[in-house]
Structure formats: structure tokens, C-alpha cells
Amino acid sequence: MLRKVLLNVVMCHKTKGISQIGILIVSLITLQAYADQKQLYIYNWSDYMGPETISQFEQKTGIKVTYDTFNSNEELEHFLMTQPAKYDLVVPTSNFLAKQIDANIYQPLDKTKLPSYLKNLDPDILEMVSKDDPENTYSLPYMWISTGIGYNVDELNKRFNNAPPVDSWALLFEPNNAEKLADCGIAWLEAPSELFALALNYLGLDPNSATSEDYVKVSNLLSAVSPYVRYIDSTNLIDDLASGKVCVAIGWSGDIYQAMDKAAQSNNGIKIDYVIPKEGTFASFDVFAIPKTAKNVDEAYQFLNYLLEPKVIADISNYVYYANPNLAATQFVDEAIAQDPNIYPPKNVLEHLFALTLKSPRIERAILRTWADILESRSLANLSNEMN
Ligand code: SPD
């Protein structure tokens, strides 16, 4: 833009024509309008916003939104550590937020600028999030999630005589089961702390264990089944389950429902289902927070207030199939979603859901080291398969 204006100045100077002066004035006006344009930079998970949510916000407020996406908490965290100034709003999961609060990354939310925060948000959810964000100082809960198993009903029936053991994590954590699924495709989320917690829980250990020996047991369990896993990545899971490229996945509730929906829309005969296994799983909460380095803080508050509008957040839930914490929005959430116990779990399911807590740096290092070992052994195995 600036280059264009300078070019016009030069041209004008050279020709001194009346029409060139006109062009210069128009360019300066455009430049001013560009400088006056209010901006907002948001960094959120992929497949996690309504199709018109952002454009309607832009129309309503005149704010231009730059909306980028990521696929894992680790990716977001890396970004926050290396380029913290780029975004005005980011969406970590609350257990990661806890660590980032300790690292002094966020500014406290001024609740006087968010009049419906306490009025609309479910006090039970605020209480749960407050374990990671004491007194809900830094975050606005966005959606909450369970991690379970998404699977292709026919493919699993074929491989397990019409009785696949989908009610248990044994389906994916026992090598004899995983082996049966290797040819149709197993996918794991790229979320090391989640996979470790699920495996600890499956072994009957504390999912938030701080004992090194427990992590050795988990490492043995995951290493034994990882050769049967087609890929470890959260990016394409929705499309790949929906199209039949993989037949079973450890995945997040709403993503699996989006895959179900995609398969049904494309009429490809694939039926996807989602289950929370009987051993239980954990619930997580993704939250919006404003980094200290945000440049467009007023605009960030406008967006948070927009998300607090019951109809706005209900429309997002209706599209992404995740539960929102806004009690005033439930009346606008499609009944099939609001009544689905996998999306809005009732008390008896909730009792099986645990929370992930902040790990000590020592345990975190152990998880990441073991994860790297698993990834490395998989790539070595792939390499030797390719060579044979
Ligand atoms: N499509 C991405 C959905 C966001 C899921 N958040 C991850 C929660 C991690 N526990």
C-alpha cells in the first residue's frame, strides 16, 4: 500500500499533471482508511468455529479479523514462546493455560468489560476451569471436550465378528486388537500428555501420576501398540475417518461428530460412531485468553462479548458439535446435540471423566522424551518396511 502511494508521489512529481494529483489524494485517503481499519488477530484450533461466525462479527463491528489455526497445544505453546506478539486472542486447553499463566504470558480479564460472563456461564464449568485458572482470572471458557474412540462401524464389525470391544480402551491399547485394525487404519491424536493420561488410566494408575515407574509402564504399553498405528496427527482426522482412510481413532468428541456428519453428507455409506470407553476418559476445557503483548485489546473484548451472546455460541456448537459452557445458549443448541450424552455428558458419565493437571517439568520432560522415542521407533520401522 505504502509503496503504491510513494510511486504515485514520484509519478506526480514527474508529470505534475492534475490527474496525477487526484490519484495521489485518493491514495492518501485509502492509506488513511487502511490505517484506521480496526484489526483483531485470533489463533484458534482448526475446525472449531462456525462457518459465518467471523464474517458476521466483522459485519457487525467493522473489525477486520485475521483468523489462523493450529492443531495441538504444543504447537500453540511453541508459538506463544517464540512470537507472542502476533495474536490478540488465543485458545489453549486449560491445563496448558495453567503453565502459560505461570510463564506470565496473559493479561487478567477485566470482567467489568464482559457483563454477561458470570450471568451466562455455567458456574460448574467455571469452577472446574478455576483449578487451572484460579478465580477464572485470565480465561473465558469456550468449549469443552471429551476424548474417546471414533470408529467406522462396518469395518470394525468385519474384524471382530460383529462384536468389536469398543466399550474399552483395550480396543486400541491391546496389541492383539490393534493388530486386527492395522490394515484399515488406526489414528492417534498428536497430543502426548493426553495419550499418556489415557494409558495410565487404562492401566489402573493415576492419570496424573508423578511417579517415574508409572511412565515406564505406559511407555511399554504404547510402544507395543504403536507399530499398528497408521499415523499420529490431529490435522486430518475428521476427513480421514469420514472418507474411510482410517477406521478408528483416538479423537476429540466434536471432531468425531464432524466426521460422522461429513460421511453422512457425502452419502458414501460410511457410518461413524463415537464412544467414551468404560474405563473413562478426561474432560478438557478450551478457553480464550488475551496475551499480555496483544495490540488490539478493545477489539479482543468485543469478540469475547460476541462469543458470550447465547445465539452466537449456540450456532458454533451446532456446527462443531462441542458443548459450550453458556447456560443461556442451551435453548438454541439443536436438541440432538444438547441431549447427546457424549457431547453434554450427564452426571453418571461425568463421574468417569477426570481432569488433567499441570505436570512438573521433570514429568513433562519424561513424557516428551518417551513420545519422541515412540515416534522415532515408528519412523525406523517404516523405513525398514520401505527398504524390504
Ligand atoms: N478441532 C479441534 C478441536 C479442539 C480440541 N481441543 C483440544 C482439547 C485437548 N484436550
mmCIF file of C-alpha atoms and ligand atoms in Angstrom:
data_model
loop_
_atom_site.group_PDB
_atom_site.id
_atom_site.type_symbol
_atom_site.label_atom_id
_atom_site.label_comp_id
_atom_site.label_asym_id
_atom_site.label_seq_id
_atom_site.Cartn_x
_atom_site.Cartn_y
_atom_site.Cartn_z
ATOM 1 C CA MET A 1 0.000 0.000 0.000
ATOM 2 C CA LEU A 2 2.690 2.480 1.084
ATOM 3 C CA ARG A 3 4.748 1.538 -1.975
ATOM 4 C CA LYS A 4 1.822 2.372 -4.257
ATOM 5 C CA VAL A 5 1.387 5.796 -2.664
ATOM 6 C CA LEU A 6 5.098 6.577 -2.938
ATOM 7 C CA LEU A 7 5.024 5.519 -6.551
ATOM 8 C CA ASN A 8 2.163 7.903 -7.176
ATOM 9 C CA VAL A 9 4.068 10.723 -5.478
ATOM 10 C CA VAL A 10 7.036 10.120 -7.781
ATOM 11 C CA MET A 11 4.808 9.948 -10.853
ATOM 12 C CA CYS A 12 3.027 13.088 -9.802
ATOM 13 C CA HIS A 13 6.279 14.897 -9.243
ATOM 14 C CA LYS A 14 7.491 13.870 -12.675
ATOM 15 C CA THR A 15 4.393 14.784 -14.636
ATOM 16 C CA LYS A 16 2.858 17.404 -12.374
ATOM 17 C CA GLY A 17 -0.404 16.583 -14.100
ATOM 18 C CA ILE A 18 -3.719 17.486 -12.486
ATOM 19 C CA SER A 19 -4.981 13.922 -12.812
ATOM 20 C CA GLN A 20 -1.873 12.602 -11.016
ATOM 21 C CA ILE A 21 -2.551 14.914 -8.103
ATOM 22 C CA GLY A 22 -6.034 13.440 -7.983
ATOM 23 C CA ILE A 23 -4.602 9.931 -7.852
ATOM 24 C CA LEU A 24 -2.284 10.978 -5.046
ATOM 25 C CA ILE A 25 -5.155 12.339 -2.964
ATOM 26 C CA VAL A 26 -7.185 9.156 -3.465
ATOM 27 C CA SER A 27 -4.175 7.055 -2.488
ATOM 28 C CA LEU A 28 -3.606 9.067 0.681
ATOM 29 C CA ILE A 29 -7.247 8.705 1.631
ATOM 30 C CA THR A 30 -7.031 4.945 1.048
ATOM 31 C CA LEU A 31 -3.889 4.759 3.140
ATOM 32 C CA GLN A 32 -5.594 6.629 5.961
ATOM 33 C CA ALA A 33 -8.615 4.308 5.766
ATOM 34 C CA TYR A 34 -6.254 1.322 5.918
ATOM 35 C CA ALA A 35 -4.523 2.773 8.984
ATOM 36 C CA ASP A 36 -7.906 3.437 10.649
ATOM 37 C CA GLN A 37 -9.205 -0.079 9.985
ATOM 38 C CA LYS A 38 -9.614 -1.854 13.294
ATOM 39 C CA GLN A 39 -7.935 -5.242 13.410
ATOM 40 C CA LEU A 40 -8.134 -8.399 15.500
ATOM 41 C CA TYR A 41 -5.769 -11.382 15.342
ATOM 42 C CA ILE A 42 -7.134 -14.728 16.562
ATOM 43 C CA TYR A 43 -5.328 -18.060 16.853
ATOM 44 C CA ASN A 44 -7.699 -20.994 17.408
ATOM 45 C CA TRP A 45 -7.851 -24.762 16.837
ATOM 46 C CA SER A 46 -8.793 -25.914 13.348
ATOM 47 C CA ASP A 47 -12.423 -26.923 12.702
ATOM 48 C CA TYR A 48 -13.509 -25.022 15.777
ATOM 49 C CA MET A 49 -15.604 -22.045 14.646
ATOM 50 C CA GLY A 50 -18.963 -21.567 12.927
ATOM 51 C CA PRO A 51 -18.789 -21.025 9.162
ATOM 52 C CA GLU A 52 -20.180 -17.483 9.445
ATOM 53 C CA THR A 53 -19.184 -16.537 12.977
ATOM 54 C CA ILE A 54 -16.173 -14.469 11.969
ATOM 55 C CA SER A 55 -17.714 -12.761 8.938
ATOM 56 C CA GLN A 56 -20.819 -11.813 10.939
ATOM 57 C CA PHE A 57 -18.607 -10.333 13.658
ATOM 58 C CA GLU A 58 -16.745 -8.334 11.015
ATOM 59 C CA GLN A 59 -20.006 -7.033 9.563
ATOM 60 C CA LYS A 60 -21.372 -6.165 12.964
ATOM 61 C CA THR A 61 -18.301 -4.335 14.266
ATOM 62 C CA GLY A 62 -16.316 -3.247 11.209
ATOM 63 C CA ILE A 63 -13.289 -5.003 12.718
ATOM 64 C CA LYS A 64 -11.118 -6.937 10.261
ATOM 65 C CA VAL A 65 -10.264 -10.354 11.712
ATOM 66 C CA THR A 66 -7.174 -12.354 10.830
ATOM 67 C CA TYR A 67 -8.030 -15.901 11.850
ATOM 68 C CA ASP A 68 -5.316 -18.587 11.932
ATOM 69 C CA THR A 69 -5.484 -22.146 13.202
ATOM 70 C CA PHE A 70 -3.310 -24.736 14.944
ATOM 71 C CA ASN A 71 -3.724 -28.442 15.719
ATOM 72 C CA SER A 72 -2.141 -29.069 19.096
ATOM 73 C CA ASN A 73 -1.455 -27.356 22.394
ATOM 74 C CA GLU A 74 2.227 -27.952 21.813
ATOM 75 C CA GLU A 75 2.021 -26.017 18.526
ATOM 76 C CA LEU A 76 0.245 -23.106 20.214
ATOM 77 C CA GLU A 77 2.691 -23.110 23.101
ATOM 78 C CA HIS A 78 5.679 -23.063 20.793
ATOM 79 C CA PHE A 79 4.153 -20.081 19.012
ATOM 80 C CA LEU A 80 3.438 -18.238 22.266
ATOM 81 C CA MET A 81 7.037 -18.717 23.347
ATOM 82 C CA THR A 82 8.536 -17.584 20.063
ATOM 83 C CA GLN A 83 6.190 -14.936 18.583
ATOM 84 C CA PRO A 84 3.942 -13.878 21.463
ATOM 85 C CA ALA A 85 3.045 -10.510 19.947
ATOM 86 C CA LYS A 86 1.225 -11.728 16.881
ATOM 87 C CA TYR A 87 -2.200 -12.631 18.332
ATOM 88 C CA ASP A 88 -4.769 -10.774 20.412
ATOM 89 C CA LEU A 89 -6.712 -13.902 21.347
ATOM 90 C CA VAL A 90 -5.546 -17.499 21.659
ATOM 91 C CA VAL A 91 -7.291 -20.727 22.720
ATOM 92 C CA PRO A 92 -5.232 -23.077 24.905
ATOM 93 C CA THR A 93 -6.701 -26.019 26.799
ATOM 94 C CA SER A 94 -6.995 -25.081 30.462
ATOM 95 C CA ASN A 95 -4.243 -27.410 31.749
ATOM 96 C CA PHE A 96 -1.829 -25.797 29.267
ATOM 97 C CA LEU A 97 -3.157 -22.366 30.197
ATOM 98 C CA ALA A 98 -2.094 -23.083 33.801
ATOM 99 C CA LYS A 99 1.500 -23.449 32.709
ATOM 100 C CA GLN A 100 1.314 -20.370 30.492
ATOM 101 C CA ILE A 101 -0.139 -18.320 33.365
ATOM 102 C CA ASP A 102 2.924 -19.294 35.393
ATOM 103 C CA ALA A 103 5.068 -18.130 32.491
ATOM 104 C CA ASN A 104 3.351 -14.735 32.747
ATOM 105 C CA ILE A 105 2.001 -14.800 29.198
ATOM 106 C CA TYR A 106 -1.548 -13.497 29.734
ATOM 107 C CA GLN A 107 -3.245 -10.374 30.968
ATOM 108 C CA PRO A 108 -6.048 -10.698 33.533
ATOM 109 C CA LEU A 109 -9.525 -10.308 32.039
ATOM 110 C CA ASP A 110 -11.343 -7.164 33.099
ATOM 111 C CA LYS A 111 -14.739 -8.685 33.951
ATOM 112 C CA THR A 112 -16.384 -5.253 34.017
ATOM 113 C CA LYS A 113 -15.889 -5.305 30.238
ATOM 114 C CA LEU A 114 -17.614 -8.705 29.994
ATOM 115 C CA PRO A 115 -21.008 -8.060 31.569
ATOM 116 C CA SER A 116 -22.515 -11.491 30.766
ATOM 117 C CA TYR A 117 -19.501 -13.538 31.909
ATOM 118 C CA LEU A 118 -20.986 -14.507 35.272
ATOM 119 C CA LYS A 119 -24.586 -14.147 34.118
ATOM 120 C CA ASN A 120 -24.352 -16.642 31.218
ATOM 121 C CA LEU A 121 -21.517 -19.043 32.021
ATOM 122 C CA ASP A 122 -22.194 -22.294 33.869
ATOM 123 C CA PRO A 123 -20.816 -21.915 37.432
ATOM 124 C CA ASP A 124 -19.895 -25.632 37.500
ATOM 125 C CA ILE A 125 -17.698 -25.244 34.416
ATOM 126 C CA LEU A 126 -16.133 -22.066 35.815
ATOM 127 C CA GLU A 127 -15.378 -23.972 38.996
ATOM 128 C CA MET A 128 -13.701 -26.796 37.030
ATOM 129 C CA VAL A 129 -11.635 -24.370 34.947
ATOM 130 C CA SER A 130 -10.658 -22.468 38.094
ATOM 131 C CA LYS A 131 -8.450 -25.425 39.089
ATOM 132 C CA ASP A 132 -6.162 -24.305 36.250
ATOM 133 C CA ASP A 133 -7.036 -20.615 36.275
ATOM 134 C CA PRO A 134 -7.656 -19.617 39.908
ATOM 135 C CA GLU A 135 -10.737 -17.398 40.216
ATOM 136 C CA ASN A 136 -11.071 -17.543 36.419
ATOM 137 C CA THR A 137 -8.726 -14.593 36.258
ATOM 138 C CA TYR A 138 -7.330 -14.997 32.758
ATOM 139 C CA SER A 139 -9.745 -17.038 30.686
ATOM 140 C CA LEU A 140 -13.162 -17.275 29.151
ATOM 141 C CA PRO A 141 -14.226 -20.925 28.717
ATOM 142 C CA TYR A 142 -15.123 -21.617 25.079
ATOM 143 C CA MET A 143 -15.975 -25.296 24.577
ATOM 144 C CA TRP A 144 -15.477 -28.490 26.496
ATOM 145 C CA ILE A 145 -14.460 -31.823 25.222
ATOM 146 C CA SER A 146 -14.156 -35.496 25.975
ATOM 147 C CA THR A 147 -11.519 -37.663 24.341
ATOM 148 C CA GLY A 148 -12.836 -41.019 23.182
ATOM 149 C CA ILE A 149 -12.858 -43.523 20.338
ATOM 150 C CA GLY A 150 -14.270 -42.707 16.912
ATOM 151 C CA TYR A 151 -14.773 -45.718 14.693
ATOM 152 C CA ASN A 152 -16.109 -46.986 11.410
ATOM 153 C CA VAL A 153 -18.911 -49.329 12.452
ATOM 154 C CA ASP A 154 -18.802 -51.727 9.467
ATOM 155 C CA GLU A 155 -15.032 -52.034 9.310
ATOM 156 C CA LEU A 156 -14.839 -52.900 12.999
ATOM 157 C CA ASN A 157 -17.754 -55.329 12.803
ATOM 158 C CA LYS A 158 -15.964 -57.139 9.967
ATOM 159 C CA ARG A 159 -12.789 -57.553 12.018
ATOM 160 C CA PHE A 160 -14.400 -58.551 15.314
ATOM 161 C CA ASN A 161 -17.264 -60.853 14.289
ATOM 162 C CA ASN A 162 -19.826 -58.118 14.766
ATOM 163 C CA ALA A 163 -18.767 -57.601 18.376
ATOM 164 C CA PRO A 164 -15.886 -55.103 18.438
ATOM 165 C CA PRO A 165 -14.819 -54.304 22.012
ATOM 166 C CA VAL A 166 -15.419 -50.599 21.516
ATOM 167 C CA ASP A 167 -16.532 -50.123 25.090
ATOM 168 C CA SER A 168 -12.944 -50.434 26.307
ATOM 169 C CA TRP A 169 -9.617 -48.742 25.611
ATOM 170 C CA ALA A 170 -8.385 -52.344 25.196
ATOM 171 C CA LEU A 171 -9.560 -51.931 21.599
ATOM 172 C CA LEU A 172 -6.548 -49.718 20.958
ATOM 173 C CA PHE A 173 -4.172 -50.477 23.820
ATOM 174 C CA GLU A 174 -4.007 -54.295 23.497
ATOM 175 C CA PRO A 175 -1.685 -55.447 20.689
ATOM 176 C CA ASN A 176 -3.918 -58.374 19.598
ATOM 177 C CA ASN A 177 -6.808 -55.928 18.981
ATOM 178 C CA ALA A 178 -4.688 -53.206 17.435
ATOM 179 C CA GLU A 179 -3.134 -55.737 15.070
ATOM 180 C CA LYS A 180 -6.584 -56.558 13.671
ATOM 181 C CA LEU A 181 -7.170 -52.884 12.899
ATOM 182 C CA ALA A 182 -3.806 -52.035 11.402
ATOM 183 C CA ASP A 183 -4.885 -52.663 7.804
ATOM 184 C CA CYS A 184 -7.926 -50.379 7.895
ATOM 185 C CA GLY A 185 -6.051 -47.641 9.738
ATOM 186 C CA ILE A 186 -5.631 -46.530 13.344
ATOM 187 C CA ALA A 187 -5.033 -42.831 14.039
ATOM 188 C CA TRP A 188 -3.870 -41.293 17.296
ATOM 189 C CA LEU A 189 -4.109 -37.641 18.232
ATOM 190 C CA GLU A 190 -0.831 -35.840 18.331
ATOM 191 C CA ALA A 191 -1.274 -34.987 21.996
ATOM 192 C CA PRO A 192 1.375 -36.747 24.092
ATOM 193 C CA SER A 193 0.095 -35.682 27.517
ATOM 194 C CA GLU A 194 -3.403 -36.915 26.616
ATOM 195 C CA LEU A 195 -2.237 -40.275 25.269
ATOM 196 C CA PHE A 196 -0.133 -40.844 28.388
ATOM 197 C CA ALA A 197 -3.038 -39.969 30.692
ATOM 198 C CA LEU A 198 -5.375 -42.337 28.840
ATOM 199 C CA ALA A 199 -2.829 -45.144 29.010
ATOM 200 C CA LEU A 200 -2.143 -44.564 32.728
ATOM 201 C CA ASN A 201 -5.867 -44.638 33.394
ATOM 202 C CA TYR A 202 -6.266 -47.812 31.328
ATOM 203 C CA LEU A 203 -3.557 -49.480 33.421
ATOM 204 C CA GLY A 204 -5.465 -48.548 36.568
ATOM 205 C CA LEU A 205 -2.859 -45.935 37.522
ATOM 206 C CA ASP A 206 -3.367 -42.289 38.414
ATOM 207 C CA PRO A 207 -3.777 -40.445 35.085
ATOM 208 C CA ASN A 208 -1.889 -37.539 36.615
ATOM 209 C CA SER A 209 0.780 -39.756 38.164
ATOM 210 C CA ALA A 210 4.060 -38.148 39.186
ATOM 211 C CA THR A 211 5.830 -41.499 39.596
ATOM 212 C CA SER A 212 8.528 -42.263 37.032
ATOM 213 C CA GLU A 213 7.896 -46.063 37.115
ATOM 214 C CA ASP A 214 4.301 -45.472 36.006
ATOM 215 C CA TYR A 215 5.579 -43.718 32.919
ATOM 216 C CA VAL A 216 7.847 -46.648 32.128
ATOM 217 C CA LYS A 217 4.762 -48.921 32.206
ATOM 218 C CA VAL A 218 2.900 -46.558 29.896
ATOM 219 C CA SER A 219 5.831 -46.329 27.587
ATOM 220 C CA ASN A 220 5.880 -50.137 27.302
ATOM 221 C CA LEU A 221 2.145 -50.223 26.611
ATOM 222 C CA LEU A 222 2.230 -47.525 23.929
ATOM 223 C CA SER A 223 5.387 -48.854 22.304
ATOM 224 C CA ALA A 224 3.781 -52.298 21.952
ATOM 225 C CA VAL A 225 0.788 -50.970 20.003
ATOM 226 C CA SER A 226 2.328 -48.039 18.162
ATOM 227 C CA PRO A 227 3.617 -50.168 15.240
ATOM 228 C CA TYR A 228 -0.036 -50.846 14.342
ATOM 229 C CA VAL A 229 -0.889 -47.154 14.225
ATOM 230 C CA ARG A 230 -1.087 -45.648 10.742
ATOM 231 C CA TYR A 231 -0.427 -42.095 11.851
ATOM 232 C CA ILE A 232 -0.161 -39.822 14.845
ATOM 233 C CA ASP A 233 -1.592 -36.481 13.824
ATOM 234 C CA SER A 234 -4.672 -34.454 14.676
ATOM 235 C CA THR A 235 -4.849 -32.469 11.435
ATOM 236 C CA ASN A 236 -6.755 -34.684 9.010
ATOM 237 C CA LEU A 237 -8.630 -36.934 11.342
ATOM 238 C CA ILE A 238 -12.091 -35.601 10.518
ATOM 239 C CA ASP A 239 -11.680 -36.047 6.766
ATOM 240 C CA ASP A 240 -9.858 -39.366 7.031
ATOM 241 C CA LEU A 241 -12.456 -41.012 9.256
ATOM 242 C CA ALA A 242 -15.272 -39.631 7.109
ATOM 243 C CA SER A 243 -13.731 -40.886 3.879
ATOM 244 C CA GLY A 244 -12.602 -44.285 5.201
ATOM 245 C CA LYS A 245 -8.854 -43.573 5.040
ATOM 246 C CA VAL A 246 -8.680 -44.648 8.686
ATOM 247 C CA CYS A 247 -11.212 -46.797 10.522
ATOM 248 C CA VAL A 248 -10.586 -45.965 14.159
ATOM 249 C CA ALA A 249 -9.169 -43.011 16.028
ATOM 250 C CA ILE A 250 -8.443 -41.685 19.460
ATOM 251 C CA GLY A 251 -10.161 -38.370 18.931
ATOM 252 C CA TRP A 252 -11.952 -35.381 20.435
ATOM 253 C CA SER A 253 -15.722 -35.701 20.744
ATOM 254 C CA GLY A 254 -16.756 -32.873 18.399
ATOM 255 C CA ASP A 255 -14.216 -33.819 15.722
ATOM 256 C CA ILE A 256 -15.600 -37.360 15.589
ATOM 257 C CA TYR A 257 -19.140 -35.996 15.294
ATOM 258 C CA GLN A 258 -17.987 -33.719 12.474
ATOM 259 C CA ALA A 259 -16.602 -36.829 10.742
ATOM 260 C CA MET A 260 -19.963 -38.571 11.238
ATOM 261 C CA ASP A 261 -21.699 -35.601 9.725
ATOM 262 C CA LYS A 262 -19.290 -35.377 6.769
ATOM 263 C CA ALA A 263 -19.690 -39.075 5.977
ATOM 264 C CA ALA A 264 -23.483 -38.763 6.116
ATOM 265 C CA GLN A 265 -23.436 -35.635 3.890
ATOM 266 C CA SER A 266 -21.252 -37.295 1.300
ATOM 267 C CA ASN A 267 -23.518 -40.347 1.175
ATOM 268 C CA ASN A 268 -20.520 -42.663 0.994
ATOM 269 C CA GLY A 269 -22.130 -45.405 3.080
ATOM 270 C CA ILE A 270 -19.629 -44.934 5.927
ATOM 271 C CA LYS A 271 -21.136 -44.939 9.393
ATOM 272 C CA ILE A 272 -19.021 -43.455 12.158
ATOM 273 C CA ASP A 273 -19.727 -43.773 15.859
ATOM 274 C CA TYR A 274 -18.175 -42.288 18.997
ATOM 275 C CA VAL A 275 -17.800 -43.897 22.386
ATOM 276 C CA ILE A 276 -16.397 -42.977 25.795
ATOM 277 C CA PRO A 277 -14.936 -46.315 26.968
ATOM 278 C CA LYS A 278 -15.990 -47.782 30.297
ATOM 279 C CA GLU A 279 -12.602 -47.131 31.949
ATOM 280 C CA GLY A 280 -13.389 -43.439 31.492
ATOM 281 C CA THR A 281 -11.530 -40.565 29.949
ATOM 282 C CA PHE A 282 -10.856 -36.971 30.779
ATOM 283 C CA ALA A 283 -12.763 -33.800 30.113
ATOM 284 C CA SER A 284 -10.892 -30.781 28.897
ATOM 285 C CA PHE A 285 -11.788 -27.156 28.541
ATOM 286 C CA ASP A 286 -10.553 -24.894 25.784
ATOM 287 C CA VAL A 287 -10.508 -21.266 26.814
ATOM 288 C CA PHE A 288 -9.965 -17.871 25.215
ATOM 289 C CA ALA A 289 -7.208 -15.720 26.709
ATOM 290 C CA ILE A 290 -5.531 -12.411 25.825
ATOM 291 C CA PRO A 291 -1.711 -12.431 25.704
ATOM 292 C CA LYS A 292 -0.001 -9.566 27.522
ATOM 293 C CA THR A 293 1.513 -8.487 24.228
ATOM 294 C CA ALA A 294 -1.862 -8.137 22.423
ATOM 295 C CA LYS A 295 -2.108 -4.924 20.425
ATOM 296 C CA ASN A 296 -5.883 -4.861 19.863
ATOM 297 C CA VAL A 297 -7.249 -5.365 23.345
ATOM 298 C CA ASP A 298 -10.543 -3.457 22.911
ATOM 299 C CA GLU A 299 -11.298 -5.497 19.800
ATOM 300 C CA ALA A 300 -10.459 -8.693 21.720
ATOM 301 C CA TYR A 301 -13.039 -7.762 24.365
ATOM 302 C CA GLN A 302 -15.601 -7.074 21.631
ATOM 303 C CA PHE A 303 -15.021 -10.567 20.282
ATOM 304 C CA LEU A 304 -15.314 -12.153 23.738
ATOM 305 C CA ASN A 305 -18.596 -10.320 24.319
ATOM 306 C CA TYR A 306 -19.791 -11.555 20.940
ATOM 307 C CA LEU A 307 -18.938 -15.148 21.967
ATOM 308 C CA LEU A 308 -20.903 -14.663 25.169
ATOM 309 C CA GLU A 309 -24.065 -13.990 23.139
ATOM 310 C CA PRO A 310 -26.208 -17.139 23.547
ATOM 311 C CA LYS A 311 -27.240 -17.371 19.895
ATOM 312 C CA VAL A 312 -23.696 -16.867 18.610
ATOM 313 C CA ILE A 313 -22.117 -19.581 20.759
ATOM 314 C CA ALA A 314 -25.074 -21.955 20.195
ATOM 315 C CA ASP A 315 -24.606 -21.638 16.426
ATOM 316 C CA ILE A 316 -20.946 -22.578 16.859
ATOM 317 C CA SER A 317 -21.842 -25.654 18.954
ATOM 318 C CA ASN A 318 -24.415 -26.637 16.337
ATOM 319 C CA TYR A 319 -21.651 -26.636 13.741
ATOM 320 C CA VAL A 320 -18.626 -28.037 15.610
ATOM 321 C CA TYR A 321 -20.552 -30.457 17.874
ATOM 322 C CA TYR A 322 -18.777 -29.353 21.025
ATOM 323 C CA ALA A 323 -20.507 -28.434 24.285
ATOM 324 C CA ASN A 324 -20.343 -24.775 25.212
ATOM 325 C CA PRO A 325 -20.436 -23.572 28.826
ATOM 326 C CA ASN A 326 -23.074 -20.875 28.217
ATOM 327 C CA LEU A 327 -26.259 -21.855 30.084
ATOM 328 C CA ALA A 328 -28.306 -19.166 28.340
ATOM 329 C CA ALA A 329 -27.337 -20.744 24.981
ATOM 330 C CA THR A 330 -28.696 -24.250 25.608
ATOM 331 C CA GLN A 331 -32.165 -23.289 24.356
ATOM 332 C CA PHE A 332 -30.612 -22.510 20.946
ATOM 333 C CA VAL A 333 -28.471 -25.663 20.707
ATOM 334 C CA ASP A 334 -30.004 -28.363 18.470
ATOM 335 C CA GLU A 335 -31.823 -30.821 20.683
ATOM 336 C CA ALA A 336 -29.935 -33.795 19.223
ATOM 337 C CA ILE A 337 -26.686 -32.178 20.378
ATOM 338 C CA ALA A 338 -27.852 -30.813 23.733
ATOM 339 C CA GLN A 339 -29.364 -34.200 24.642
ATOM 340 C CA ASP A 340 -26.451 -36.321 23.407
ATOM 341 C CA PRO A 341 -24.721 -37.775 26.481
ATOM 342 C CA ASN A 342 -21.408 -37.998 24.606
ATOM 343 C CA ILE A 343 -21.447 -34.253 23.907
ATOM 344 C CA TYR A 344 -23.185 -32.930 27.012
ATOM 345 C CA PRO A 345 -22.392 -35.813 29.410
ATOM 346 C CA PRO A 346 -24.935 -36.400 32.207
ATOM 347 C CA LYS A 347 -23.761 -36.789 35.790
ATOM 348 C CA ASN A 348 -23.165 -40.570 35.620
ATOM 349 C CA VAL A 349 -20.835 -40.162 32.607
ATOM 350 C CA LEU A 350 -19.217 -37.069 34.073
ATOM 351 C CA GLU A 351 -18.225 -39.096 37.107
ATOM 352 C CA HIS A 352 -15.957 -41.159 34.848
ATOM 353 C CA LEU A 353 -14.264 -38.081 33.426
ATOM 354 C CA PHE A 354 -11.146 -36.886 35.169
ATOM 355 C CA ALA A 355 -9.167 -33.685 34.669
ATOM 356 C CA LEU A 356 -5.568 -33.387 33.583
ATOM 357 C CA THR A 357 -3.415 -31.404 35.942
ATOM 358 C CA LEU A 358 -0.251 -29.422 35.477
ATOM 359 C CA LYS A 359 2.809 -31.721 35.334
ATOM 360 C CA SER A 360 6.138 -30.994 36.949
ATOM 361 C CA PRO A 361 8.882 -30.132 34.449
ATOM 362 C CA ARG A 362 10.506 -33.499 35.293
ATOM 363 C CA ILE A 363 7.393 -35.493 34.336
ATOM 364 C CA GLU A 364 6.777 -33.318 31.324
ATOM 365 C CA ARG A 365 10.286 -33.994 30.097
ATOM 366 C CA ALA A 366 9.788 -37.740 30.672
ATOM 367 C CA ILE A 367 6.560 -37.673 28.617
ATOM 368 C CA LEU A 368 8.134 -35.773 25.752
ATOM 369 C CA ARG A 369 11.246 -37.960 25.730
ATOM 370 C CA THR A 370 9.214 -41.161 25.649
ATOM 371 C CA TRP A 371 6.938 -39.713 22.996
ATOM 372 C CA ALA A 372 9.947 -38.859 20.864
ATOM 373 C CA ASP A 373 11.211 -42.434 21.323
ATOM 374 C CA ILE A 374 7.856 -43.823 20.165
ATOM 375 C CA LEU A 375 7.858 -41.551 17.116
ATOM 376 C CA GLU A 376 11.428 -42.461 16.327
ATOM 377 C CA SER A 377 10.851 -46.209 16.616
ATOM 378 C CA ARG A 378 7.848 -45.837 14.295
ATOM 379 C CA SER A 379 9.824 -43.997 11.689
ATOM 380 C CA LEU A 380 12.644 -46.546 11.893
ATOM 381 C CA ALA A 381 10.080 -49.340 11.442
ATOM 382 C CA ASN A 382 8.569 -47.506 8.452
ATOM 383 C CA LEU A 383 11.984 -47.034 6.936
ATOM 384 C CA SER A 384 12.863 -50.702 7.246
ATOM 385 C CA ASN A 385 9.439 -51.674 5.781
ATOM 386 C CA GLU A 386 10.082 -49.405 2.824
ATOM 387 C CA MET A 387 13.520 -50.933 2.311
ATOM 388 C CA ASN A 388 12.266 -54.541 2.431
HETATM 389 N N1 SPD B 1 -10.978 -29.404 16.049
HETATM 390 C C1 SPD B 1 -10.215 -29.142 17.245
HETATM 391 C C2 SPD B 1 -11.000 -29.244 18.454
HETATM 392 C C3 SPD B 1 -10.295 -28.680 19.623
HETATM 393 C C4 SPD B 1 -9.952 -29.665 20.609
HETATM 394 N N2 SPD B 1 -9.250 -29.119 21.671
HETATM 395 C C5 SPD B 1 -8.337 -30.000 22.230
HETATM 396 C C6 SPD B 1 -8.565 -30.328 23.606
HETATM 397 C C7 SPD B 1 -7.405 -31.039 24.154
HETATM 398 N N3 SPD B 1 -7.706 -31.733 25.338
#
